[in-house]
Amino acid sequence: MENYPLTLHTVYERSQSLFAKKEIVSRTSSGIHRYTYADFGRRTKQLASALQCLGVDQGDRVATFAWNHHYHLEAYFAIPCMGAVLHTVNIRLSVEHIVYILNHAEDRFLLIDEGLLPLFEKIKDQLKTIEGYIILTDKKELPDTTLHPVYLYENLLEEADPLYKFPADIHENAPAGMCYTSATTGNPKGVVYTHRGIYLHSFGIGLADSLGLAERDTVMPIVPMFHVNAWGLPFASVWFGSKQVLPGPMPTPEALLRLIADEKVTIAAGVPTVWTAALKAQESLQADLSSLRAVICGGSAAPRALIESYEQQLKVPFFHAYGMTETTPLVTVARLKSYQEDLPPDEQYEIRATQGLLVPGLDMKIVGPRGEVAWNGQEMGEIWLRGPWVATEYYKDPRTQESFQDGWLQTGDIAVIDAEGFVKLVDRAKDLVKSGGEWISSLDLENALMAHPNVFEACVIGVPHPKWEERPLAFVVLKDAALQAGDKNELLHFLGNKFAKWWVPDDVIILEEIPRSSVGKFLKRALREQYQTYFTGN
Amino acid sequence: MENYPLTLHTVYERSQSLFAKKEIVSRTSSGIHRYTYADFGRRTKQLASALQCLGVDQGDRVATFAWNHHYHLEAYFAIPCMGAVLHTVNIRLSVEHIVYILNHAEDRFLLIDEGLLPLFEKIKDQLKTIEGYIILTDKKELPDTTLHPVYLYENLLEEADPLYKFPADIHENAPAGMCYTSATTGNPKGVVYTHRGIYLHSFGIGLADSLGLAERDTVMPIVPMFHVNAWGLPFASVWFGSKQVLPGPMPTPEALLRLIADEKVTIAAGVPTVWTAALKAQESLQADLSSLRAVICGGSAAPRALIESYEQQLKVPFFHAYGMTETTPLVTVARLKSYQEDLPPDEQYEIRATQGLLVPGLDMKIVGPRGEVAWNGQEMGEIWLRGPWVATEYYKDPRTQESFQDGWLQTGDIAVIDAEGFVKLVDRAKDLVKSGGEWISSLDLENALMAHPNVFEACVIGVPHPKWEERPLAFVVLKDAALQAGDKNELLHFLGNKFAKWWVPDDVIILEEIPRSSVGKFLKRALREQYQTYFTGN
């Protein structure tokens, strides 16, 4: 019993023995590509054989730089099952970070979408370990590129050994994949996924109380395969024999809605911005979404209104989930407990707008300034996690000691937890305001300010204070600049009606615009630097 | 990631943090007992503390001899979580076998239902390692018994340390439980379940494509907790927070049907004879079974007619499953693949009457006389299994080498497998007729004979043959003895129309009755001994 290894070979083999006829559909630049799990399985072994011929050994890192499609799915299994490590590179990172992580991971080969070649041509001279580029295309002629050496994917597969067998002796704790966080400061940090971790995470996704992924599902991961395993959906889909719909390069909201309708997708997963855009597009497109049994939304918090819109307007069940690169990623899913289904709809939506309940298998605590917090929906603490698919270190990175302690991952996410165990994110640890030993959520204050009719956007930071350590300072952009003069006191009064007195910011500063990062997030760091002496005066 | 142990502590803790309010209902001799998971959790720790006070150490075996109820459930978690080994003793075994397994397992204590004391009083002097008996009763006074020393369960719990904590350092490969097979010949063989094995099996039960056990379920294991972990349902129910209904001592079909109706059971599991009796009882009882989303039937093959009766008459979905003591036990579940739902109803029932598809996580091959068989629904082979919840040995038993080879369990079950992977049992290996290097299923011949209008019962065995190694010999009991004379040829002709010529038995012997074992099964062994020279003449 104890010696049977938990590896991706089990996952691959079941798909081949039981689901050979099931379909995998990819949206490519040249149209819809369809094939079966039998095709997928044959080509996956061919890819492994081809990589072996190129000299890839067990433990070697092989990188991918690609959208969601069948080539990428083949790499998802060929690379780990041959004993190598699938390193999915996030195509949205900055050029500097991409160079950093390829060098840091010491990737030997890169599988790359033809459409993404230009980016690599710019950085190729900075890459220290890449020995060759494999172009993911169905074309038989090499594109014009300065990368060298380059190989055509289909040519490699044609030349592969048709009798190739995966090695049978891969240990369950062997690395299967890796992914780097999209760091907001400093270089990205690498997370290694073991065979065992991915195996158990896939089990987690199949549980009726989490995503309940099943053979009868048609699964469309809109979340990219180049980041956090597309939430583990490709691995679990192969195990359970679900039909897969991979939406290819840069899918528009309309393309996604059409795929759902055409392929009768039953479960689709993406970030809130995707679902917001799809909701808008659906107004005019009116695609048939009746096949959808679940939309999964994660990556960042979805507004409650989005959940309500999907369920009430579109009649599509919408589930909030939470996770991160370090957790493979599934941590919580917001499903009601059975006895909560008698609550009034308003309370149900309030619960379902939280991040949800911890999935079976993981261990969690919420740690506040005085230890574990009470489960009262009020006390804030940082989410600490451990479990068989939670990382215990960053790959070759001294920053491990900042985030891991006694086997626990300190997520940096600040949350409250209610008496039933539903977790609700309230802030990032670095954005918390720490005032007199208590924590104040900048996010709560921002959300409250943004609900004021005159406020266009709001941002709150903690600023050093001689007596209280930090005090909150608010920044707002007003909808009508003419109103400025009297608004500061009005806004503080407005917050005073909603929060305890000590939560109310010591001042409100009215700006023309709030500084933003390249991806559009508030640059709180810039504000903190500029205003760090605002209360101390030196 | 790799160091986080897969133990029952994770299972227990989740039930306590998230499902404290959910209910566990037991049918006892004094009526219905109800309490919450919070009560269960507190008492489970008290039991562990009490056992520790009695001197139970990590690795020690503690036996139970009990029906399905909350006491037994507390033992299911207290004993493994304290690091000891839960040895559930099958109360239906012969007295000799019970003595054998308690001595063989070297159990130190026994938890025993008050109603089962008389049996143990008879054998107590033969037990070499038992140091005490803990009586599972809510009474505060000791019953009149010759067992010694005896303890009252509730008294022990009252005296337990309320601050007891489970040890945190139990290894995932540590033994958590054990169960002995109900051997047909020889002494029972012990199977040890590790924490990891039960943990992963519980995950398996929660998968949407197996049993899909969920928080919203109300689970009633009719299968006894004294054998093969009640199919793992108590462990999985605690993990997922399902309401549990434990039907107590000797439940009648009427009692079971009333429990389903009163407690709104959604999933109930039992052997075919239970479901046959319940079907009959329901004719007059007419209980409300509308809450049932699934009846799970295993332990032996359910006739297709039973599945049809439940679904067509009672409107209750009925699922066939397969497993054994050595496999924790779940191996296969007969659920249609999504694309099989378009088949005509007759073909659907034909598929659903098989043992079904291998659950995710296990590895299977069907090995015939010339190696792995083709997946054509025709070629017979023995089911070989391996995986994280499949045993790799019998506990301290030299018979390990007869059943295990290179990590595979050779189940002794003979099956065919169709092109879609559905497994169908056709015989036990020891009952196969091996004729000229080919296998003939005694069960198939028996079923065919019993379909003849004049045949009351039929039994087929392999008898040594000078040319063909073995040839089939049939025994029948006729419905009307007066018909005897001409019937032998008629029966052979009847079989000739259904089977290949070489399958047809060489002779049919008409008996008054077929010898049976104490539990009513055909004693094929007795017939084989009596007729072993029937074809050789010496």
PDB file of C-alpha atoms in Angstrom, chain A residues 275-410:
ATOM      1  CA  TRP A 275     -15.967  37.426 -16.406  1.00  0.00           C
ATOM      2  CA  THR A 276     -16.741  41.133 -16.268  1.00  0.00           C
ATOM      3  CA  ALA A 277     -15.806  41.488 -19.936  1.00  0.00           C
ATOM      4  CA  ALA A 278     -17.769  38.367 -20.886  1.00  0.00           C
ATOM      5  CA  LEU A 279     -20.857  39.689 -19.096  1.00  0.00           C
ATOM      6  CA  LYS A 280     -20.643  42.865 -21.134  1.00  0.00           C
ATOM      7  CA  ALA A 281     -20.052  41.000 -24.404  1.00  0.00           C
ATOM      8  CA  GLN A 282     -22.954  38.675 -23.745  1.00  0.00           C
ATOM      9  CA  GLU A 283     -25.368  41.642 -23.785  1.00  0.00           C
ATOM     10  CA  SER A 284     -25.075  41.878 -27.535  1.00  0.00           C
ATOM     11  CA  LEU A 285     -23.859  38.360 -28.379  1.00  0.00           C
ATOM     12  CA  GLN A 286     -26.596  36.452 -26.522  1.00  0.00           C
ATOM     13  CA  ALA A 287     -24.669  33.172 -26.814  1.00  0.00           C
ATOM     14  CA  ASP A 288     -26.308  30.004 -25.536  1.00  0.00           C
ATOM     15  CA  LEU A 289     -24.702  29.456 -22.124  1.00  0.00           C
ATOM     16  CA  SER A 290     -27.155  26.822 -20.938  1.00  0.00           C
ATOM     17  CA  SER A 291     -24.489  24.099 -20.844  1.00  0.00           C
ATOM     18  CA  LEU A 292     -22.532  25.878 -18.077  1.00  0.00           C
ATOM     19  CA  ARG A 293     -22.958  24.254 -14.686  1.00  0.00           C
ATOM     20  CA  ALA A 294     -20.243  26.336 -13.053  1.00  0.00           C
ATOM     21  CA  VAL A 295     -18.182  29.409 -13.665  1.00  0.00           C
ATOM     22  CA  ILE A 296     -15.133  29.434 -11.407  1.00  0.00           C
ATOM     23  CA  CYS A 297     -13.701  32.819 -10.579  1.00  0.00           C
ATOM     24  CA  GLY A 298     -10.432  33.419  -8.759  1.00  0.00           C
ATOM     25  CA  GLY A 299      -7.068  35.155  -9.010  1.00  0.00           C
ATOM     26  CA  SER A 300      -8.453  38.219  -7.306  1.00  0.00           C
ATOM     27  CA  ALA A 301     -11.652  38.924  -5.403  1.00  0.00           C
ATOM     28  CA  ALA A 302     -14.827  39.070  -7.482  1.00  0.00           C
ATOM     29  CA  PRO A 303     -17.349  41.738  -6.526  1.00  0.00           C
ATOM     30  CA  ARG A 304     -20.575  40.317  -5.207  1.00  0.00           C
ATOM     31  CA  ALA A 305     -22.439  42.133  -7.965  1.00  0.00           C
ATOM     32  CA  LEU A 306     -20.625  40.012 -10.553  1.00  0.00           C
ATOM     33  CA  ILE A 307     -21.798  36.798  -8.889  1.00  0.00           C
ATOM     34  CA  GLU A 308     -25.362  38.104  -8.780  1.00  0.00           C
ATOM     35  CA  SER A 309     -25.282  39.201 -12.412  1.00  0.00           C
ATOM     36  CA  TYR A 310     -24.200  35.779 -13.625  1.00  0.00           C
ATOM     37  CA  GLU A 311     -26.756  33.927 -11.568  1.00  0.00           C
ATOM     38  CA  GLN A 312     -29.700  36.256 -11.992  1.00  0.00           C
ATOM     39  CA  GLN A 313     -29.229  37.610 -15.514  1.00  0.00           C
ATOM     40  CA  LEU A 314     -27.447  34.704 -17.190  1.00  0.00           C
ATOM     41  CA  LYS A 315     -28.710  31.832 -14.988  1.00  0.00           C
ATOM     42  CA  VAL A 316     -25.154  30.548 -14.699  1.00  0.00           C
ATOM     43  CA  PRO A 317     -23.914  29.275 -11.287  1.00  0.00           C
ATOM     44  CA  PHE A 318     -20.865  31.322 -10.309  1.00  0.00           C
ATOM     45  CA  PHE A 319     -18.333  30.179  -7.717  1.00  0.00           C
ATOM     46  CA  HIS A 320     -15.618  32.150  -6.045  1.00  0.00           C
ATOM     47  CA  ALA A 321     -12.328  30.377  -5.381  1.00  0.00           C
ATOM     48  CA  TYR A 322      -8.981  31.377  -3.904  1.00  0.00           C
ATOM     49  CA  GLY A 323      -5.430  30.220  -4.298  1.00  0.00           C
ATOM     50  CA  MET A 324      -1.968  31.293  -5.353  1.00  0.00           C
ATOM     51  CA  THR A 325       1.172  30.170  -7.157  1.00  0.00           C
ATOM     52  CA  GLU A 326       2.535  28.681  -3.927  1.00  0.00           C
ATOM     53  CA  THR A 327      -0.557  26.462  -3.480  1.00  0.00           C
ATOM     54  CA  THR A 328      -0.827  24.729  -6.902  1.00  0.00           C
ATOM     55  CA  PRO A 329      -3.302  26.764  -6.493  1.00  0.00           C
ATOM     56  CA  LEU A 330      -6.646  25.664  -5.012  1.00  0.00           C
ATOM     57  CA  VAL A 331      -7.156  26.676  -1.367  1.00  0.00           C
ATOM     58  CA  THR A 332     -10.803  27.620  -0.873  1.00  0.00           C
ATOM     59  CA  VAL A 333     -14.074  27.427  -2.779  1.00  0.00           C
ATOM     60  CA  ALA A 334     -17.152  29.443  -1.840  1.00  0.00           C
ATOM     61  CA  ARG A 335     -19.961  26.908  -1.782  1.00  0.00           C
ATOM     62  CA  LEU A 336     -22.745  27.188   0.755  1.00  0.00           C
ATOM     63  CA  LYS A 337     -23.107  24.480   3.369  1.00  0.00           C
ATOM     64  CA  SER A 338     -26.355  22.623   2.926  1.00  0.00           C
ATOM     65  CA  TYR A 339     -28.018  24.255   5.927  1.00  0.00           C
ATOM     66  CA  GLN A 340     -27.145  27.727   4.629  1.00  0.00           C
ATOM     67  CA  GLU A 341     -29.364  27.226   1.620  1.00  0.00           C
ATOM     68  CA  ASP A 342     -32.358  28.261   3.730  1.00  0.00           C
ATOM     69  CA  LEU A 343     -30.866  31.696   4.388  1.00  0.00           C
ATOM     70  CA  PRO A 344     -32.337  34.747   2.665  1.00  0.00           C
ATOM     71  CA  PRO A 345     -30.787  35.310  -0.793  1.00  0.00           C
ATOM     72  CA  ASP A 346     -28.979  38.410   0.407  1.00  0.00           C
ATOM     73  CA  GLU A 347     -27.134  36.491   3.124  1.00  0.00           C
ATOM     74  CA  GLN A 348     -26.370  33.669   0.710  1.00  0.00           C
ATOM     75  CA  TYR A 349     -24.708  36.084  -1.703  1.00  0.00           C
ATOM     76  CA  GLU A 350     -22.803  37.675   1.154  1.00  0.00           C
ATOM     77  CA  ILE A 351     -21.341  34.262   2.027  1.00  0.00           C
ATOM     78  CA  ARG A 352     -20.698  33.336  -1.583  1.00  0.00           C
ATOM     79  CA  ALA A 353     -18.794  36.573  -2.144  1.00  0.00           C
ATOM     80  CA  THR A 354     -16.225  35.417   0.414  1.00  0.00           C
ATOM     81  CA  GLN A 355     -13.271  33.293  -0.700  1.00  0.00           C
ATOM     82  CA  GLY A 356     -15.044  30.279   0.804  1.00  0.00           C
ATOM     83  CA  LEU A 357     -14.198  27.132   2.753  1.00  0.00           C
ATOM     84  CA  LEU A 358     -10.852  25.398   2.925  1.00  0.00           C
ATOM     85  CA  VAL A 359     -10.764  22.397   0.587  1.00  0.00           C
ATOM     86  CA  PRO A 360     -10.153  18.936   2.101  1.00  0.00           C
ATOM     87  CA  GLY A 361      -6.471  18.179   2.517  1.00  0.00           C
ATOM     88  CA  LEU A 362      -5.130  21.569   3.556  1.00  0.00           C
ATOM     89  CA  ASP A 363      -4.442  23.066   6.961  1.00  0.00           C
ATOM     90  CA  MET A 364      -5.054  26.763   7.618  1.00  0.00           C
ATOM     91  CA  LYS A 365      -4.757  29.271  10.386  1.00  0.00           C
ATOM     92  CA  ILE A 366      -5.453  32.984  10.417  1.00  0.00           C
ATOM     93  CA  VAL A 367      -2.805  34.703  12.479  1.00  0.00           C
ATOM     94  CA  GLY A 368      -3.353  38.210  13.814  1.00  0.00           C
ATOM     95  CA  PRO A 369      -1.120  40.484  15.865  1.00  0.00           C
ATOM     96  CA  ARG A 370      -1.969  38.457  19.012  1.00  0.00           C
ATOM     97  CA  GLY A 371      -1.973  34.923  17.562  1.00  0.00           C
ATOM     98  CA  GLU A 372      -4.786  32.972  15.905  1.00  0.00           C
ATOM     99  CA  VAL A 373      -7.875  35.133  15.438  1.00  0.00           C
ATOM    100  CA  ALA A 374     -11.393  34.351  16.638  1.00  0.00           C
ATOM    101  CA  TRP A 375     -13.773  33.010  13.992  1.00  0.00           C
ATOM    102  CA  ASN A 376     -16.111  35.987  14.196  1.00  0.00           C
ATOM    103  CA  GLY A 377     -15.849  37.611  10.790  1.00  0.00           C
ATOM    104  CA  GLN A 378     -14.213  40.628  12.458  1.00  0.00           C
ATOM    105  CA  GLU A 379     -10.705  39.927  13.640  1.00  0.00           C
ATOM    106  CA  MET A 380      -8.106  40.209  10.923  1.00  0.00           C
ATOM    107  CA  GLY A 381      -5.163  37.892  10.495  1.00  0.00           C
ATOM    108  CA  GLU A 382      -2.749  36.651   7.862  1.00  0.00           C
ATOM    109  CA  ILE A 383      -3.667  33.385   6.127  1.00  0.00           C
ATOM    110  CA  TRP A 384      -1.141  30.653   6.931  1.00  0.00           C
ATOM    111  CA  LEU A 385      -1.329  27.436   4.974  1.00  0.00           C
ATOM    112  CA  ARG A 386       0.252  24.033   4.843  1.00  0.00           C
ATOM    113  CA  GLY A 387      -0.635  20.786   3.159  1.00  0.00           C
ATOM    114  CA  PRO A 388       0.359  18.330   0.481  1.00  0.00           C
ATOM    115  CA  TRP A 389       0.045  20.874  -2.336  1.00  0.00           C
ATOM    116  CA  VAL A 390       1.374  23.912  -0.476  1.00  0.00           C
ATOM    117  CA  ALA A 391       4.995  24.905  -1.147  1.00  0.00           C
ATOM    118  CA  THR A 392       7.459  24.858   1.719  1.00  0.00           C
ATOM    119  CA  GLU A 393      10.136  26.944   0.038  1.00  0.00           C
ATOM    120  CA  TYR A 394      11.037  29.087  -2.936  1.00  0.00           C
ATOM    121  CA  TYR A 395      13.378  27.506  -5.441  1.00  0.00           C
ATOM    122  CA  LYS A 396      16.981  28.382  -4.590  1.00  0.00           C
ATOM    123  CA  ASP A 397      15.900  31.653  -3.049  1.00  0.00           C
ATOM    124  CA  PRO A 398      16.936  33.181   0.293  1.00  0.00           C
ATOM    125  CA  ARG A 399      13.524  34.871   0.477  1.00  0.00           C
ATOM    126  CA  THR A 400      12.181  31.465   1.569  1.00  0.00           C
ATOM    127  CA  GLN A 401      12.811  32.497   5.155  1.00  0.00           C
ATOM    128  CA  GLU A 402      10.568  35.552   4.825  1.00  0.00           C
ATOM    129  CA  SER A 403       7.499  33.546   3.810  1.00  0.00           C
ATOM    130  CA  PHE A 404       7.842  30.100   5.338  1.00  0.00           C
ATOM    131  CA  GLN A 405       7.981  29.169   9.003  1.00  0.00           C
ATOM    132  CA  ASP A 406       7.747  25.717  10.614  1.00  0.00           C
ATOM    133  CA  GLY A 407       6.252  24.279   7.431  1.00  0.00           C
ATOM    134  CA  TRP A 408       3.627  27.020   7.141  1.00  0.00           C
ATOM    135  CA  LEU A 409       3.326  29.331   4.159  1.00  0.00           C
ATOM    136  CA  GLN A 410       2.630  32.857   5.347  1.00  0.00           C
TER     137      GLN A 410
END
